[in-house]
mmCIF file of C-alpha atoms in Angstrom:
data_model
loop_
_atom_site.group_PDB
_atom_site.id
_atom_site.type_symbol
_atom_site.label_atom_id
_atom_site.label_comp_id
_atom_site.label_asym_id
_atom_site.label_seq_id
_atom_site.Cartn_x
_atom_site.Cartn_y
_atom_site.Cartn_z
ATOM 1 C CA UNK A 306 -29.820 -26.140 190.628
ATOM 2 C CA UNK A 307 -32.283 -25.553 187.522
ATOM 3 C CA UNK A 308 -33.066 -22.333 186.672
ATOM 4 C CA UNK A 309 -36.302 -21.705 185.026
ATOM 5 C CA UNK A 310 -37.684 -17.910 183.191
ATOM 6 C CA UNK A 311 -41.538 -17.130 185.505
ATOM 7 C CA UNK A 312 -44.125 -16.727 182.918
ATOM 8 C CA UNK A 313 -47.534 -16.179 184.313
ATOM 9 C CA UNK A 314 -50.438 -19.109 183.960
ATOM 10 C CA UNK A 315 -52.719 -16.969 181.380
ATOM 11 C CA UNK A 316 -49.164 -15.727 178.994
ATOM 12 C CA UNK A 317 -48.751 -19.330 178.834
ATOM 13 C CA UNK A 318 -52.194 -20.814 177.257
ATOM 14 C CA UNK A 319 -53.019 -23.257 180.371
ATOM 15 C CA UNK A 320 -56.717 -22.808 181.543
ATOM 16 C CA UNK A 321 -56.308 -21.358 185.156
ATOM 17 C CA UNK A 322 -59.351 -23.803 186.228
ATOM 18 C CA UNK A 323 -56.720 -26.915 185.569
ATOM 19 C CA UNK A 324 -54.427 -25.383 188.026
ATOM 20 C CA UNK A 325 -56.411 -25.145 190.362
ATOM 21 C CA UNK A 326 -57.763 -28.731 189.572
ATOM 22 C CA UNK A 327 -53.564 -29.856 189.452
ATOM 23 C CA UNK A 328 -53.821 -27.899 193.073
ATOM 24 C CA UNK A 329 -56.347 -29.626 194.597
ATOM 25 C CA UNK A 330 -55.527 -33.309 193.340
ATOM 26 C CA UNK A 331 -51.806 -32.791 194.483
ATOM 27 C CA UNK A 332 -52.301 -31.764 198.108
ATOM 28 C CA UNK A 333 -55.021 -34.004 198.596
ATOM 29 C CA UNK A 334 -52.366 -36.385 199.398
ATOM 30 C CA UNK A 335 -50.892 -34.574 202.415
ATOM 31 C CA UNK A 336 -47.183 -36.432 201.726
ATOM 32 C CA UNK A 337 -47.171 -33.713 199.043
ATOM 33 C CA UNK A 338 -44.060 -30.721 199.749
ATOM 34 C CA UNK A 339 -44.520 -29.005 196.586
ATOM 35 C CA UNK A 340 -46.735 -28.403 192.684
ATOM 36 C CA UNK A 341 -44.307 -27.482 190.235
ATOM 37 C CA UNK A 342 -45.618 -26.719 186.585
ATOM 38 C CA UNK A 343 -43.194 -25.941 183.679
ATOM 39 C CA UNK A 344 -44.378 -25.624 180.161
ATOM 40 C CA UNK A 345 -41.623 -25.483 177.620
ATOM 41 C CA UNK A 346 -38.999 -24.383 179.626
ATOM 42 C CA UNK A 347 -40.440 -21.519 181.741
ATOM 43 C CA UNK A 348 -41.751 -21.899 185.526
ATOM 44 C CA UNK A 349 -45.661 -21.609 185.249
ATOM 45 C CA UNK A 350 -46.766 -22.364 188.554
ATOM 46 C CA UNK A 351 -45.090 -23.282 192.069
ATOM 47 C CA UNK A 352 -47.475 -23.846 194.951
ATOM 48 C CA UNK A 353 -45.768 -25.203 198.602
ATOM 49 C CA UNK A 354 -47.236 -27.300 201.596
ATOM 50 C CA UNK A 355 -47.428 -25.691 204.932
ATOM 51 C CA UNK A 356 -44.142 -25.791 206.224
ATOM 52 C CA UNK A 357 -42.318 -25.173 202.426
ATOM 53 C CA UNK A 358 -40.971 -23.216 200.109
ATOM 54 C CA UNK A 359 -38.806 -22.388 197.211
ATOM 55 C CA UNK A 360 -35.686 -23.192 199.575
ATOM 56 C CA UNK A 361 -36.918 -26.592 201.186
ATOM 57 C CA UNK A 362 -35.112 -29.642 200.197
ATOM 58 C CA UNK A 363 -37.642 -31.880 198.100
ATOM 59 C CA UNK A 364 -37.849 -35.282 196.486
ATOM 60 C CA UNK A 365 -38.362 -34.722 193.284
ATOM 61 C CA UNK A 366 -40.905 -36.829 190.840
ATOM 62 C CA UNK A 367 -41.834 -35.955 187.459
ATOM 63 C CA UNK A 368 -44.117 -37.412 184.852
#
């Protein structure tokens, strides 16, 4: 298991309108579990699906 620091989406200089933007792109697609956001090395943002959550088993892809 990773273990990433939580720093909150305006003490890390991302424009809270592209998360929600990230938001609403990812879960168009409704095969999506999970929106994870990391900006050098600390946990920025974590939304689930309906159904998930921190604990749920994922697969995992990155780019």
């Amino acid at each position: 298991m990773i273990i990433f620091g939580f720093r909150k989406t305006k003490n890390a200089r991302i424009d809270p309108s592209k998360i929600k933007s990230l938001n609403r792109i990812a879960f168009e697609d409704s095969s999506t579990q999970a929106l994870i956001v990391v900006k050098d090395g600390k946990l920025i943002h974590e939304k689930y699906a309906d159904g998930f959550d921190k604990t749920s088993l994922a697969l995992v892809v990155h780019g």
